[in-house]
Amino acid sequence: GAVVSQHPSRVICKSGTSVKIECRSLDFQATTMFWYRQFPKKSLMLMATSNEGSKATYEQGVEKDKFLINHASLTLSTLTVTSAHPEDSSFYICSARLSGTGTDTQYFGPGTRLTVL
Amino acid sequence: GDSVTQMEGPVTLSEEAFLTINCTYTATGYPSLFWYVQYPGEGLQLLLKATKADDKGSNKGFEATYRKETTSFHLEKGSVQVSDSAVYFCALNDYKLSFGAGTTVTVRA
């Protein structure tokens, strides 16, 4: 249980285009999902917290107009990188929070490798 | 704010060796503690967790004990295998996850 999927796993796009990445919790409902960015050989950087039915909360320094987040249902959050540029190339990972007895635990998707040419 | 300090790598071991990765934390409250593992080109997988002091998390031969007195959550495995080669992240959860820098572990046959 607690499986999170991401689509696509890899995407290559031209500079100036927009790319949408989907994050789905497959076997549980997640009112909160998170989007991270990971640079090579580095830890994860939290970009934003996505709450179902409300606006996302962005971390300091993350451009909300560039990284659009939509959490339209309890099992789906999307990240759209608008007008992508080569510096946006990175590994993007989402997670979904499973709440319940005990503690909240985040389960991670497999990641999406974005390359902007 | 909350933070996690993790042993710097990389760590290179031979098969069947003992592995320890140190992790200490600072937190204002009583966070839950986690170890995640990342295999090359993949996302993070939850390895184990502990929710309160003196709890021991264990999975796949790995163990870690939540030590409030030393604010630590060290990861250990008694006999590593080549398949344990990965990057290991210590994290604490106080609504948001705070990650350590990650430790790259390479196990040689």
Coordinates of C-alpha atoms in Angstrom, one line a residue:
Chain A
G1 CA 0.0 0.0 0.0
A2 CA 0.8 3.7 0.0
V3 CA 2.0 3.9 -3.6
V4 CA 2.6 7.2 -5.4
S5 CA 3.1 7.4 -9.2
Q6 CA 4.4 10.2 -11.3
H7 CA 4.0 10.7 -15.0
P8 CA 6.0 11.1 -17.1
S9 CA 9.2 9.6 -15.8
R10 CA 11.3 11.5 -18.3
V11 CA 10.6 14.5 -20.5
I12 CA 12.7 16.5 -22.9
C13 CA 11.3 19.8 -24.1
K14 CA 12.4 22.9 -26.0
S15 CA 13.1 26.1 -24.2
G16 CA 10.0 28.3 -23.9
T17 CA 7.5 25.4 -23.8
S18 CA 5.5 24.3 -20.8
V19 CA 5.6 20.8 -19.2
K20 CA 3.0 19.2 -17.0
I21 CA 4.0 16.5 -14.4
E22 CA 1.3 14.5 -12.7
C23 CA 1.5 13.0 -9.2
R24 CA -1.1 10.4 -8.1
S25 CA -1.7 8.5 -4.9
L26 CA -2.8 5.2 -6.1
D27 CA -4.3 3.5 -3.1
F28 CA -5.0 6.3 -0.6
Q29 CA -6.4 9.7 -0.5
A30 CA -4.0 12.6 0.1
T31 CA -5.3 16.0 1.1
T32 CA -1.7 17.2 1.0
M33 CA 1.0 16.6 -1.5
F34 CA 4.5 18.0 -1.8
W35 CA 6.7 18.9 -4.7
Y36 CA 10.5 18.7 -4.4
R37 CA 13.3 19.4 -6.7
Q38 CA 16.6 17.5 -6.5
F39 CA 19.9 18.7 -8.1
P40 CA 22.6 16.1 -8.9
K41 CA 24.1 14.6 -5.8
K42 CA 22.1 16.9 -3.6
S43 CA 19.3 16.6 -1.1
L44 CA 15.7 17.4 -1.9
M45 CA 14.5 21.0 -1.9
L46 CA 10.9 21.5 -1.0
M47 CA 9.3 23.7 -3.6
A48 CA 5.7 23.8 -2.5
T49 CA 2.9 22.2 -0.5
S50 CA -0.2 21.3 -2.4
N51 CA -3.5 21.2 -0.6
E52 CA -6.6 19.7 -2.2
G53 CA -9.1 22.4 -3.1
S54 CA -6.9 25.3 -2.2
K55 CA -3.9 27.3 -3.4
A56 CA -0.5 25.8 -3.0
T57 CA 1.9 27.2 -0.5
Y58 CA 5.3 28.0 -2.1
E59 CA 8.6 28.0 -0.3
Q60 CA 10.7 31.2 -0.3
G61 CA 12.5 31.8 -3.6
V62 CA 10.2 29.5 -5.7
E63 CA 8.3 31.4 -8.4
K64 CA 4.7 30.5 -8.2
D65 CA 3.9 31.9 -11.7
K66 CA 6.6 29.6 -13.1
F67 CA 5.8 26.5 -11.2
L68 CA 2.0 26.2 -11.3
I69 CA 0.5 23.6 -8.9
N70 CA -3.0 22.3 -9.1
H71 CA -4.5 19.8 -6.6
A72 CA -7.9 19.1 -8.1
S73 CA -8.7 15.9 -6.3
L74 CA -7.6 13.8 -3.3
T75 CA -5.5 11.6 -5.5
L76 CA -4.0 14.0 -8.1
S77 CA -1.7 17.0 -8.0
T78 CA 0.0 18.5 -11.1
L79 CA 3.1 20.6 -11.5
T80 CA 3.3 22.7 -14.6
V81 CA 6.7 24.3 -15.5
T82 CA 5.8 27.2 -17.6
S83 CA 8.1 28.7 -20.2
A84 CA 10.8 26.2 -19.3
H85 CA 14.4 27.2 -19.6
P86 CA 17.6 25.0 -19.4
E87 CA 18.1 26.1 -15.8
D88 CA 14.8 24.4 -15.0
S89 CA 16.3 21.0 -15.9
S90 CA 16.2 18.9 -12.8
F91 CA 14.7 15.9 -11.1
Y92 CA 11.3 16.7 -9.8
I93 CA 9.8 14.4 -7.1
C94 CA 6.4 14.5 -5.5
S95 CA 5.2 13.0 -2.3
A96 CA 1.8 12.4 -0.8
R97 CA 1.0 12.5 2.9
L98 CA -0.7 9.5 4.4
S99 CA -2.5 10.6 7.6
G100 CA -3.8 8.3 10.2
T101 CA -3.1 6.8 13.5
G102 CA 0.5 7.2 14.6
T103 CA 2.1 9.8 12.5
D104 CA 1.9 11.4 9.2
T105 CA 4.2 9.8 6.7
Q106 CA 5.1 11.0 3.2
Y107 CA 5.3 8.5 0.4
F108 CA 7.3 9.5 -2.6
G109 CA 6.8 9.1 -6.3
P110 CA 9.6 7.8 -8.6
G111 CA 10.5 11.2 -9.9
T112 CA 10.4 13.0 -13.2
R113 CA 13.6 13.9 -15.1
L114 CA 13.1 17.1 -16.9
T115 CA 15.6 18.2 -19.6
V116 CA 15.1 21.6 -21.3
L117 CA 17.1 22.1 -24.5
Chain B
G1 CA 14.2 25.9 12.9
D2 CA 14.2 22.2 12.6
S3 CA 17.2 20.6 11.0
V4 CA 19.0 17.3 10.4
T5 CA 22.7 16.7 10.3
Q6 CA 23.8 13.6 8.6
M7 CA 27.2 11.9 8.3
E8 CA 28.9 12.9 5.1
G9 CA 29.8 10.3 2.6
P10 CA 30.6 8.6 0.5
V11 CA 30.8 5.4 2.4
T12 CA 32.4 2.3 0.7
L13 CA 32.1 -1.1 2.3
S14 CA 32.6 -4.7 1.5
E15 CA 29.8 -7.2 1.4
E16 CA 28.8 -8.4 4.9
A17 CA 30.4 -5.4 6.6
F18 CA 28.6 -3.5 9.3
L19 CA 27.1 -0.2 8.3
T20 CA 26.4 2.8 10.5
I21 CA 25.2 6.2 9.2
N22 CA 25.0 8.9 11.9
C23 CA 22.1 11.3 12.1
T24 CA 21.4 14.0 14.6
Y25 CA 18.6 16.5 14.7
T26 CA 17.4 19.7 16.3
A27 CA 13.8 20.4 16.8
T28 CA 11.6 22.5 19.0
G29 CA 8.9 19.8 19.4
Y30 CA 8.7 16.1 19.2
P31 CA 9.1 15.2 15.6
S32 CA 8.8 11.8 14.0
L33 CA 12.0 10.6 12.4
F34 CA 12.6 8.7 9.2
W35 CA 15.1 7.1 7.0
Y36 CA 14.5 7.1 3.3
V37 CA 16.6 5.3 0.6
Q38 CA 17.1 6.4 -3.0
Y39 CA 18.4 4.0 -5.6
P40 CA 20.0 5.5 -8.8
G41 CA 17.5 7.3 -11.0
E42 CA 14.6 6.7 -8.6
G43 CA 12.5 8.5 -6.1
L44 CA 12.7 8.0 -2.4
Q45 CA 11.5 4.9 -0.6
L46 CA 10.6 4.9 3.1
L47 CA 13.0 2.6 4.8
L48 CA 11.9 2.9 8.4
K49 CA 10.5 5.4 10.9
A50 CA 10.1 6.1 14.6
T51 CA 7.4 8.3 16.1
K52 CA 8.6 8.8 19.7
A53 CA 11.6 8.5 22.0
D54 CA 13.0 5.0 22.4
D55 CA 11.1 3.7 19.4
K56 CA 13.1 1.4 17.2
G57 CA 12.3 1.3 13.5
S58 CA 13.4 -1.7 11.5
N59 CA 13.1 -2.9 7.9
K60 CA 15.1 -5.1 5.6
G61 CA 17.8 -5.7 8.3
F62 CA 18.2 -1.9 8.9
E63 CA 17.5 -0.5 12.4
A64 CA 17.4 2.9 14.0
T65 CA 16.5 4.0 17.5
Y66 CA 15.0 7.4 18.4
R67 CA 17.3 8.7 21.1
K68 CA 15.9 11.9 22.6
E69 CA 18.7 12.3 25.1
T70 CA 21.3 12.5 22.3
T71 CA 18.9 13.8 19.6
S72 CA 20.0 11.0 17.3
F73 CA 18.6 8.5 14.9
H74 CA 21.6 6.5 13.6
L75 CA 21.0 3.9 10.9
E76 CA 22.6 0.5 11.3
K77 CA 22.8 -2.8 9.4
G78 CA 24.8 -5.7 10.5
S79 CA 25.7 -7.3 7.2
V80 CA 25.3 -5.2 4.0
Q81 CA 24.8 -6.5 0.5
V82 CA 25.6 -5.1 -2.9
S83 CA 22.0 -4.3 -3.3
D84 CA 22.1 -1.9 -0.4
S85 CA 24.2 0.5 -2.5
A86 CA 22.1 3.7 -2.6
V87 CA 21.8 7.1 -1.1
Y88 CA 20.3 7.3 2.4
F89 CA 18.5 10.3 3.8
C90 CA 17.6 11.0 7.4
A91 CA 14.6 13.2 7.9
L92 CA 12.3 14.6 10.6
N93 CA 8.7 15.5 10.2
D94 CA 7.1 18.4 11.9
Y95 CA 4.4 19.0 9.3
K96 CA 7.1 19.4 6.7
L97 CA 9.9 17.0 6.1
S98 CA 13.4 18.3 6.8
F99 CA 16.1 16.2 5.1
G100 CA 19.7 15.6 5.8
A101 CA 22.2 16.0 3.0
G102 CA 22.2 12.3 2.1
T103 CA 24.9 9.7 2.4
T104 CA 26.0 7.7 -0.6
V105 CA 26.7 4.1 0.3
T106 CA 28.6 1.7 -2.1
V107 CA 28.9 -1.9 -1.2
R108 CA 31.5 -3.9 -3.1
A109 CA 31.3 -7.7 -3.7

